[in-house]
Coordinates of C-alpha atoms in Angstrom, one line a residue:
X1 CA 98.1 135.1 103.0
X2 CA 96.1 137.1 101.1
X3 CA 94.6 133.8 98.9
X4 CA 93.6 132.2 102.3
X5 CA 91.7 135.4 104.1
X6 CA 89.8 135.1 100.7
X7 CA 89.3 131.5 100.8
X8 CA 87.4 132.2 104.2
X9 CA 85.7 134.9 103.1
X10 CA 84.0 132.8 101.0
X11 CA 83.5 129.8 102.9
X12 CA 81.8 132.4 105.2
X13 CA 79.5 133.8 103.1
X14 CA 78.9 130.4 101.3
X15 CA 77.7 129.4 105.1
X16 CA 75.6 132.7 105.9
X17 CA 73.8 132.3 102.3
X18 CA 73.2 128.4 103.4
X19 CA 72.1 129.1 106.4
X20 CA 69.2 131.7 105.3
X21 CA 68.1 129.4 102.6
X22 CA 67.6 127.3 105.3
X23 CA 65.8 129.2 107.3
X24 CA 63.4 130.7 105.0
X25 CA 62.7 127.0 103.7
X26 CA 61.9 126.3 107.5
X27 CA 59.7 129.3 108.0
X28 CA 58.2 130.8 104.6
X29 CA 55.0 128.5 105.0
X30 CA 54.5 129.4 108.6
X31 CA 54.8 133.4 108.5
X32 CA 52.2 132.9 105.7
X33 CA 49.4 130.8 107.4
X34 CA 48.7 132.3 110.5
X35 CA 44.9 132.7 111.5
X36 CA 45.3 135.9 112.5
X37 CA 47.3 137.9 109.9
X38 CA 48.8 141.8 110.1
X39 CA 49.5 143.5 106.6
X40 CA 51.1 146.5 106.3
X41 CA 50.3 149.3 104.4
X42 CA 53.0 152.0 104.6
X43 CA 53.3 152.2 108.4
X44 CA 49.4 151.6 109.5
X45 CA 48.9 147.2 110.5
X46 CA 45.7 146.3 109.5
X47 CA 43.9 143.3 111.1
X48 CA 43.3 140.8 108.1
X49 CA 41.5 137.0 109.2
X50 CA 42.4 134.5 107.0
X51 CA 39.5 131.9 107.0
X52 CA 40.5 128.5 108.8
X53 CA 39.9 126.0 105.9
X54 CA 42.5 128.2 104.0
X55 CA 45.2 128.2 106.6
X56 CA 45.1 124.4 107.3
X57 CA 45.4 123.7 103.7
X58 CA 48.7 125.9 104.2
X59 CA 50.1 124.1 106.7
X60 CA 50.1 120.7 104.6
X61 CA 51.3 122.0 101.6
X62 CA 54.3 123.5 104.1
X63 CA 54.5 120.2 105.9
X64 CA 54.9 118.4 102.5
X65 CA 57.5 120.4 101.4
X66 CA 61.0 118.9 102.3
X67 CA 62.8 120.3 104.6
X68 CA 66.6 121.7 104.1
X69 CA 69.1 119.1 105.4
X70 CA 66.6 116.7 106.1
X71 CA 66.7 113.1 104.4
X72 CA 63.1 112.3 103.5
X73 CA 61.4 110.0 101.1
X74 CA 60.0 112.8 99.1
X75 CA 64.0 113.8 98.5
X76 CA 65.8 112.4 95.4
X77 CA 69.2 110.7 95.5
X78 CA 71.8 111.1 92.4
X79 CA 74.2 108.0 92.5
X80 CA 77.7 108.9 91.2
X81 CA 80.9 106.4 90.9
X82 CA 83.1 108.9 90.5
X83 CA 86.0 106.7 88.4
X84 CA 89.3 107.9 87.1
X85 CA 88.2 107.4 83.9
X86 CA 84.4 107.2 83.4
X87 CA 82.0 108.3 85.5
X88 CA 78.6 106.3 86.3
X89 CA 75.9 108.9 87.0
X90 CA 71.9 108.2 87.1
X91 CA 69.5 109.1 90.1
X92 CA 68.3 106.1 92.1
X93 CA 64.8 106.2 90.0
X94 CA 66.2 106.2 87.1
X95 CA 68.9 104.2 84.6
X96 CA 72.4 104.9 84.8
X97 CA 75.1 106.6 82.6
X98 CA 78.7 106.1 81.4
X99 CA 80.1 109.5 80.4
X100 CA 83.8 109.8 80.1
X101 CA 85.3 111.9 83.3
X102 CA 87.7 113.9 81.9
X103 CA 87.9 117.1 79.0
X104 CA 89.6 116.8 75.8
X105 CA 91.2 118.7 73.3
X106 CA 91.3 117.8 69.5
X107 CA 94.4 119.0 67.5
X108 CA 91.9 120.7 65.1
X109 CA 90.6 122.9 67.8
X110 CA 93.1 123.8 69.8
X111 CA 91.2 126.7 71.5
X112 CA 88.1 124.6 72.6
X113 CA 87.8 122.5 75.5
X114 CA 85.4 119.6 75.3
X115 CA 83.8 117.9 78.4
X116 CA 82.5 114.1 79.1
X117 CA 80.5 113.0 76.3
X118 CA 81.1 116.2 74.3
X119 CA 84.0 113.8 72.6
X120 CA 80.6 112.9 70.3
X121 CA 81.3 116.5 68.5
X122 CA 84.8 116.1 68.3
X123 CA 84.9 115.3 64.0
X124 CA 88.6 114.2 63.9
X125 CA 89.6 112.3 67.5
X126 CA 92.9 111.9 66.1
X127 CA 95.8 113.1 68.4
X128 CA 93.4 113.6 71.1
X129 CA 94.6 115.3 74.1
X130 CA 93.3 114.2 77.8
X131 CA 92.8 116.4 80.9
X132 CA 92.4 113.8 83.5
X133 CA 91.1 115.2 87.2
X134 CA 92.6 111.7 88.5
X135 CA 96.9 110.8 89.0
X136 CA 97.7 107.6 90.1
X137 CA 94.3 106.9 91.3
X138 CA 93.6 110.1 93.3
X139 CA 91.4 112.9 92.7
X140 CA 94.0 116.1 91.8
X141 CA 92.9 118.2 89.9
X142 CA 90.0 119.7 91.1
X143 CA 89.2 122.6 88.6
X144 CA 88.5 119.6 86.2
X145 CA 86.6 118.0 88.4
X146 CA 84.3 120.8 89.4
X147 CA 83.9 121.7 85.1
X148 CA 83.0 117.9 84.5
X149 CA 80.7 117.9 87.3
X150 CA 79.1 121.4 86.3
X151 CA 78.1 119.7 83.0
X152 CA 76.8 116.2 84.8
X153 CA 75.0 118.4 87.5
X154 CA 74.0 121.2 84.5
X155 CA 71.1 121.4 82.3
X156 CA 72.8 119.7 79.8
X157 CA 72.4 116.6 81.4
X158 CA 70.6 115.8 85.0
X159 CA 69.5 119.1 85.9
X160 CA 70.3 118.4 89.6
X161 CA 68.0 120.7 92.1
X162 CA 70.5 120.9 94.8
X163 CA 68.3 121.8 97.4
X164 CA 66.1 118.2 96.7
X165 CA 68.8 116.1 95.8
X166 CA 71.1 113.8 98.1
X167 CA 74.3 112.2 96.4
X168 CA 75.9 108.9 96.6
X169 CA 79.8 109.1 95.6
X170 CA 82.7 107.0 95.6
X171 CA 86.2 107.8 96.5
X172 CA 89.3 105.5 96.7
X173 CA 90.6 103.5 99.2
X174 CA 92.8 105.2 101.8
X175 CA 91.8 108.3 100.1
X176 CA 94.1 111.4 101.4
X177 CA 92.5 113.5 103.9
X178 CA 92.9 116.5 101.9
X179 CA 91.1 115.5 99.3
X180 CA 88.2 114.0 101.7
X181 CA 87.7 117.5 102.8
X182 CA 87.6 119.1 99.6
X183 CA 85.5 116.4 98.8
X184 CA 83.2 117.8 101.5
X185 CA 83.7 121.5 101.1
X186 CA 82.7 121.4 97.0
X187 CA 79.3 119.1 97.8
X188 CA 78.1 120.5 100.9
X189 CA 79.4 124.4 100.1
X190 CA 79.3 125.2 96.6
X191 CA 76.9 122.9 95.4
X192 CA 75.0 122.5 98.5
X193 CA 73.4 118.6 98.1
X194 CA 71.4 118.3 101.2
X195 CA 73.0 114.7 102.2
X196 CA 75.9 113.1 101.0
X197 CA 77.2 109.6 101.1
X198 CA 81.0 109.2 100.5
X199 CA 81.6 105.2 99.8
X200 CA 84.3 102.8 98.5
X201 CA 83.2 101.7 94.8
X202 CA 83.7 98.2 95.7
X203 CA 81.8 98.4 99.0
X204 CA 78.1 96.8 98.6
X205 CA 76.3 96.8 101.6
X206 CA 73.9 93.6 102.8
X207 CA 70.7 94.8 103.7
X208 CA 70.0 91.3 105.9
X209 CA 69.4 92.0 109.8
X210 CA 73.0 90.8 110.6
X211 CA 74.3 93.0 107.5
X212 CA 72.6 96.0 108.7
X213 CA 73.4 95.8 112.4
X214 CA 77.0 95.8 111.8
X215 CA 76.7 98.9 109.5
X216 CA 75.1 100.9 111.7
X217 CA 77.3 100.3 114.5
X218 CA 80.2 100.6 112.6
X219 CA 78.8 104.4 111.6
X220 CA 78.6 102.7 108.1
X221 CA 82.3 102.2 107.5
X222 CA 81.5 102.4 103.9
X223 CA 81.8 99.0 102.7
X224 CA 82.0 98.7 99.4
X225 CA 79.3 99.3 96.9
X226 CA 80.1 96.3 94.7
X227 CA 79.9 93.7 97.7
X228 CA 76.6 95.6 98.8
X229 CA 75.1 94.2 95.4
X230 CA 76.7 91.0 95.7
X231 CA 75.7 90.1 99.4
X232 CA 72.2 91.4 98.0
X233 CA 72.1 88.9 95.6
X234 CA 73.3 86.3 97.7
X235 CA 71.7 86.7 100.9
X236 CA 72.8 83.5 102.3
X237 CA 76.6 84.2 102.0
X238 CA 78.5 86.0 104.7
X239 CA 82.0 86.7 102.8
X240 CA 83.2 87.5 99.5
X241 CA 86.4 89.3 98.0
X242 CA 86.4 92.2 95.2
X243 CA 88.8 92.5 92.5
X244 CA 88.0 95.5 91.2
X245 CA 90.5 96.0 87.9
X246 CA 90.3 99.6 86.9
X247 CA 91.7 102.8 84.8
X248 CA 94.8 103.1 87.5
X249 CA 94.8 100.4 89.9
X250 CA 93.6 96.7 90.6
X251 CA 92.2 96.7 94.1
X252 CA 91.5 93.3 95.8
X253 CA 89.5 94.0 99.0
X254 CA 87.9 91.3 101.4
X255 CA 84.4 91.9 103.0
X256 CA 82.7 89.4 106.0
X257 CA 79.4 90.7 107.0
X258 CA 79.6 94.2 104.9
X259 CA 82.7 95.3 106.9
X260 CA 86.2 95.4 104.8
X261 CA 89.1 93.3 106.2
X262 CA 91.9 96.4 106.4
X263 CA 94.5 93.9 107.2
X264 CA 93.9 92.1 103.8
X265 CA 93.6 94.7 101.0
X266 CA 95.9 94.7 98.1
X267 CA 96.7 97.0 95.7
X268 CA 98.5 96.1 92.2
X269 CA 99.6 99.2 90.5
X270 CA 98.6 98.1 86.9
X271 CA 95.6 99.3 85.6
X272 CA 94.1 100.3 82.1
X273 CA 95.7 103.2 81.6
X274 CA 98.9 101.2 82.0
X275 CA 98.1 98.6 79.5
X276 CA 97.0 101.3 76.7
X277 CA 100.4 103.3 77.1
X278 CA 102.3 99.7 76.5
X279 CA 100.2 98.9 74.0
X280 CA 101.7 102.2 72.4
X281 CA 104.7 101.7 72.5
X282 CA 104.7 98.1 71.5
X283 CA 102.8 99.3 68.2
X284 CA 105.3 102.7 67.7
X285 CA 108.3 100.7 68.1
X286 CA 107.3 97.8 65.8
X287 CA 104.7 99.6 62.9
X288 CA 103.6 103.4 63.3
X289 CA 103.8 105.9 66.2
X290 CA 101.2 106.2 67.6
X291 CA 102.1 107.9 70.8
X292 CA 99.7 110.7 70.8
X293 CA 96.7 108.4 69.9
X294 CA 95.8 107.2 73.3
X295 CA 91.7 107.4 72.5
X296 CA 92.2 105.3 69.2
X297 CA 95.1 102.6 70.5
X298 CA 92.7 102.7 73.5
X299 CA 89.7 101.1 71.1
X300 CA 92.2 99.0 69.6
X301 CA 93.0 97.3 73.2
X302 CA 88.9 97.0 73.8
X303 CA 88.4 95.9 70.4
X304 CA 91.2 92.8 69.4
X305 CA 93.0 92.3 73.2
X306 CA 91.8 88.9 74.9
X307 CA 93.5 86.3 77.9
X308 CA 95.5 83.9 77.2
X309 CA 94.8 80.5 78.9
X310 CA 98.0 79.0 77.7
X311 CA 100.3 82.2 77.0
X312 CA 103.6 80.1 75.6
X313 CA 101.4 78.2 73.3
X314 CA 99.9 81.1 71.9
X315 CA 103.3 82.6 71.4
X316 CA 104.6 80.1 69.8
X317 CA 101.0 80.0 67.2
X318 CA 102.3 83.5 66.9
X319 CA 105.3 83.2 65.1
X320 CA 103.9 80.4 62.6
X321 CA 103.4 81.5 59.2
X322 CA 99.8 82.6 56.7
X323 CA 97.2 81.0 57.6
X324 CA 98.6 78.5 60.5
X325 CA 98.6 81.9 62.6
X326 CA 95.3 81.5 63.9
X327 CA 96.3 84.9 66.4
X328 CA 97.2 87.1 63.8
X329 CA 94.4 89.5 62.9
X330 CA 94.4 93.0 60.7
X331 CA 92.9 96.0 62.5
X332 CA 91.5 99.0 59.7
X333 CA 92.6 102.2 61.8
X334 CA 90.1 105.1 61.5
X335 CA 90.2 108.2 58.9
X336 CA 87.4 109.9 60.4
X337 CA 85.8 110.9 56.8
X338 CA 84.6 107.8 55.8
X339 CA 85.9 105.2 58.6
X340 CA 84.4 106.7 61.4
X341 CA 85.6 103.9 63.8
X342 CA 88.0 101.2 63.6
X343 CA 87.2 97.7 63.3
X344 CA 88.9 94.2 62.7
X345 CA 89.1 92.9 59.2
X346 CA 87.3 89.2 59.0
X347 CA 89.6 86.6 58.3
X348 CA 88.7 85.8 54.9
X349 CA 89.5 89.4 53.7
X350 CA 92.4 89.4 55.2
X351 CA 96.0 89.7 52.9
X352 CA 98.1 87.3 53.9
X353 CA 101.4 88.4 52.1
X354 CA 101.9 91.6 50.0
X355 CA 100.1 95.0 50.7
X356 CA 96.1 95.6 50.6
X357 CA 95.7 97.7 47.6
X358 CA 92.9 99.9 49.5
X359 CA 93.7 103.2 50.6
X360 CA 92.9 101.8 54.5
X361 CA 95.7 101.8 57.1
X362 CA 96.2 98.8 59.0
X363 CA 97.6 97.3 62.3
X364 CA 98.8 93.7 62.0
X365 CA 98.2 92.4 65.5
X366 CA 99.4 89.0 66.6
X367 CA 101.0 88.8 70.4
X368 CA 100.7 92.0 71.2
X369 CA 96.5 91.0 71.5
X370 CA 97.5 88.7 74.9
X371 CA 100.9 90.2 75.7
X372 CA 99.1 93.2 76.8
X373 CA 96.6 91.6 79.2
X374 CA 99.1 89.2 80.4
X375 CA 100.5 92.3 82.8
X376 CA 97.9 91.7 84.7
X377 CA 98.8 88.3 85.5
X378 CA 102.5 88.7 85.6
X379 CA 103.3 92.3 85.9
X380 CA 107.3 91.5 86.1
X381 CA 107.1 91.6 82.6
X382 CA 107.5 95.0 81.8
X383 CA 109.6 95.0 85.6
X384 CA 106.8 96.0 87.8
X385 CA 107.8 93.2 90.8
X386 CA 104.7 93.0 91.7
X387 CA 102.2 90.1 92.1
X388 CA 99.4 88.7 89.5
X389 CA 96.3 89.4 90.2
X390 CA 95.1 85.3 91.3
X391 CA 98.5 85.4 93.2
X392 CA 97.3 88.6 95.0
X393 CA 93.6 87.2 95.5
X394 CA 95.3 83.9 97.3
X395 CA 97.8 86.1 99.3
X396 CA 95.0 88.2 100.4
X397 CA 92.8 85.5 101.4
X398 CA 95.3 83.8 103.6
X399 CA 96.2 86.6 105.5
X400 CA 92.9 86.3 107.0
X401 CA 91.5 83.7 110.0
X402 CA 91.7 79.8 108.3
X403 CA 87.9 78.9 109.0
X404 CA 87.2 82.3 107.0
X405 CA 89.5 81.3 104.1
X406 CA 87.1 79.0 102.3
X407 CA 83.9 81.2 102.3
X408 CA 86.0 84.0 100.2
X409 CA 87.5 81.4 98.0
X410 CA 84.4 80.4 96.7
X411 CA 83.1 84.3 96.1
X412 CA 85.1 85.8 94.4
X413 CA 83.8 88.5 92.7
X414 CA 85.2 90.5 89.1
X415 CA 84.7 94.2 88.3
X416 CA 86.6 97.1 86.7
X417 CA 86.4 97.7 82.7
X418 CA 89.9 95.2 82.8
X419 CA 87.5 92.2 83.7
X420 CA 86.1 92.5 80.6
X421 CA 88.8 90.9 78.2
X422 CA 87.6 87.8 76.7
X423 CA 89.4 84.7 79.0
X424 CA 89.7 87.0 82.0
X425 CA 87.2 85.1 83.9
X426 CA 88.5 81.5 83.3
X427 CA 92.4 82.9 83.6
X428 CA 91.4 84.0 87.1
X429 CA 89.7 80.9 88.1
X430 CA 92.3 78.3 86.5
X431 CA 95.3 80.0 88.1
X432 CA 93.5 80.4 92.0
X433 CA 92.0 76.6 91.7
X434 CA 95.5 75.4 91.1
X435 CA 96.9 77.8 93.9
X436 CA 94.2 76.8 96.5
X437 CA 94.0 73.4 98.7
X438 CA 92.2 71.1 96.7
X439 CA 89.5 70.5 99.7
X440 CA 88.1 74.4 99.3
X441 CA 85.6 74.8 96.6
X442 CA 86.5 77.8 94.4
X443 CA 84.0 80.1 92.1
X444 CA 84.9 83.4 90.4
X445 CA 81.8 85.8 89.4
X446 CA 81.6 88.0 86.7
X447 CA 78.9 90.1 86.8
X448 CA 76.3 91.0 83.5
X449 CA 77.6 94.3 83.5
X450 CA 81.0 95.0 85.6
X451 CA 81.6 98.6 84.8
X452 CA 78.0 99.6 86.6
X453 CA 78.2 96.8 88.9
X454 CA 79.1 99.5 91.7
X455 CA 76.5 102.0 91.0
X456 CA 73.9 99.6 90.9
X457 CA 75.0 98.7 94.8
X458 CA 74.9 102.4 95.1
X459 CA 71.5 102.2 93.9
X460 CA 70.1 99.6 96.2
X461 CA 71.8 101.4 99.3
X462 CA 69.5 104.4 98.6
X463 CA 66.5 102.4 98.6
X464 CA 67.5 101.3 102.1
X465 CA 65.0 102.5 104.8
X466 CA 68.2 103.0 106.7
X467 CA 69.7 105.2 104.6
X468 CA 69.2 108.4 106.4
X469 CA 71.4 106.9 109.2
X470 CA 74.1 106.6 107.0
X471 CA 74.6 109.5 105.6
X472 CA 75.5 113.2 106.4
X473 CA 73.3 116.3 106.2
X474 CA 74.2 119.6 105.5
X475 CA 72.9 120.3 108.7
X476 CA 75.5 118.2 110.2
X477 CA 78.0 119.2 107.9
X478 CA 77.3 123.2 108.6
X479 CA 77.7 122.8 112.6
X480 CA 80.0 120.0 113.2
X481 CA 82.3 120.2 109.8
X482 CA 85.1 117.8 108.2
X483 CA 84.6 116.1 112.0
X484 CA 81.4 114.4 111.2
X485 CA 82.1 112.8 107.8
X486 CA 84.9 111.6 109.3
X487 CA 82.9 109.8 111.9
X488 CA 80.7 108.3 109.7
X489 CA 82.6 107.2 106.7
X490 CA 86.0 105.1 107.4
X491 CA 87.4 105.0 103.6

């Protein structure tokens, strides 16, 4: 009881210390400029005319200034997709950023915690240690949170000025409500971001007429920042679906006209995180435990792990013998003294039989490079009954009206950090062409860069001359509370 009257203490004066700022932003030029001043000295008011020329130059300069809780162009927007395991942070001016979203502790510093891209000063990553803010998806741990955030907001990085800045941030879909208001309460209370946006990282907004209508009538349901960019580039089509493969989940979502399709969405729970942990295991059952070295096995996944297109012909290359094992490949495992970073050995170095007589460790990959990937195409493997992910994106699409069906099947659009496993493209595209009717036309996009694909709709949103409309103030926010957001952004 105690720990709640506290917790509204401090919401209280959070509020009261809010709402002076506010006021004194609203009225310090004002009180200043008058023409016809009073200044007191010690109790006697003496009569003090400020020339005219002087006080209209005050009232620009006061006009300029922004004021609190207002959306103006003169305001900067910071665009944050806020991902379980990497954040993607830049302001809307600017470039954007990849910093890991978590904290870490090394085994030789026990005592020292080490935030985002601080990993850089860890000397010996071995047996790293990961404090994740995200479970399963969701955003639970929120002391995390708030220290990552600290350092991205901090003057070690962005050196936000809350009081000129407006925020763009993602959240999950069917995000708990409890964590929505949190959400709220930590942006608008403690940090105090004069606007804020709260979006789907998939949604990407059209900015066409027809686009934009629905949006604002809809309160801007939040569609999804990766078919905002897409519809952006593609101003001519009306529908496209989002597989978005990430660190816990692969989402498939369906947008027509910048509005998601509820009825359609599909969530397969197999994710990065999941494939790194089997990729673990795999590798401590058959050469060396490796269990606690999740950020190395992690770069050994990125670095040798590809799609199969024909996964019971690569098996059987697999088991073949020297040099007729095309698949086989030797990974050199890190030291950190002199091997800084592990890397694959080229094929002509490689030691066919025998031992290397180097003092290197190595990993002897063979199907373990496309066993790994291929739970996200059959994830009854390792007795997950769910479906693949072209499976899903044809369930998905025909769940929808039949004269819609075609215009998703031929945008079909990749993102997550999983879409970027050599064959994943071609694997998605072979498997829905041969479940779709042969009279629809099917085309699967990868984008340039599908990690930052979101933020970059993100980015384009806050260019929108619309974007005021969309988004909350802290005005708002201060006299209507959790209500408001919840009008304006259906996650």
């Amino acid at each position: 009881m105690e720990c709640h009257c506290h917790r509204k203490t401090m919401r209280l004066k959070i509020w009261i210390q809010g709402l002076e700022k506010r006021l004194r932003c609203l009225t310090s030029g004002v009180l200043r400029c008058q023409g016809n001043r009073k200044l007191s000295v010690g109790h006697a008011p003496i009569n003090h005319r400020v020339p005219e020329e002087a006080c209209a130059e005050e009232i620009q300069t006061v006009e300029k200034r922004p004021r609190c809780g207002v959306v103006g162009p003169e305001m900067t927007t910071l665009v944050l997709d806020n991902g379980a395991y990497n954040a993607k942070i830049g302001y809307s001016h600017d470039s954007v950023s990849v910093i890991p979203n978590c904290q870490f502790r090394s085994k030789t510093a026990r005592l020292k915690t080490f935030t985002a891209n601080q990993i850089d000063e860890i000397k010996d990553p071995s047996g790293l240690f990961y404090i994740l803010p995200f479970q399963k998806g969701y955003l639970v741990n929120w002391d995390v949170q708030r220290q990552v955030w600290d350092y991205l907001f901090g003057k070690e990085m962005y050196q936000v000025d809350f009081l000129d800045t407006n925020i763009i941030i993602t959240e999950p879909y069917f995000n708990f409500t409890s964590i929505q208001e949190s959400m709220n309460e930590i942006l608008f209370e403690e940090y105090q971001f004069q606007a804020v946006l709260r979006v789907n990282a998939l949604a990407d907004l059209e900015l066409t007429e027809i686009h934009l209508s629905v949006l604002l009538s809809t309160g801007i349901k939040a569609g999804a920042l990766s078919a905002h960019r897409y519809f952006r580039d593609n101003p001519s089509e009306l529908c496209c679906i989002i597989v978005d493969s990430g660190y816990s989940f692969t989402h498939i979502v369906p947008y027509c006209r910048s509005k998601k399709k509820k009825e359609a969405i599909i969530r397969i729970n197999v994710g990065g995180k999941l494939l790194t942990n089997h990729l673990k295991e795999i590798i401590s059952y058959r050469q060396l435990h490796v269990m606690d070295e999740t950020h190395v096995i992690n770069q050994v996944k990125e670095d040798v792990c590809y799609v199969s297109q024909d996964f019971y012909r690569d098996m059987d290359i697999a088991k073949l013998k020297g040099e007729d094992n095309t698949v086989m490949i030797d990974y050199v495992l890190p030291d950190f003294s002199t091997i800084k970073k592990g890397f694959c050995k080229p094929r002509e170095e490689m030691v066919l039989s025998g031992k290397y007589k180097s003092g290197e460790q190595i990993l002897r990959l063979a199907n373990e490079r496309f066993a790994v990937p291929e739970i996200l195409f059959n994830p009854s493997d390792i007795g997950i009954q769910e479906m693949g992910i072209p499976e899903a994106i044809v369930y998905s699409i025909q769940n929808l009206p039949e004269e819609m069906q075609p215009h998703f099947f031929k945008n079909i659009v990749l993102t997550g950090g999983n879409s970027l496993f050599p064959g994943f493209r071609e694997r998605v595209y072979s498997e829905v062409r041969c479940l779709t009717p042969t009279d629809y036309d099917v085309s699967v996009v990868l984008p340039e860069n599908p990690i930052t694909y979101s933020w970059e709709g993100g980015k384009l949103i806050s260019e929108n001359d619309d974007f005021e409309d969309m988004v909350v103030t802290r005005e708002d926010y201060e006299e209507n509370g959790h209500s408001v957001c919840e009008e304006k952004f259906d996650i």
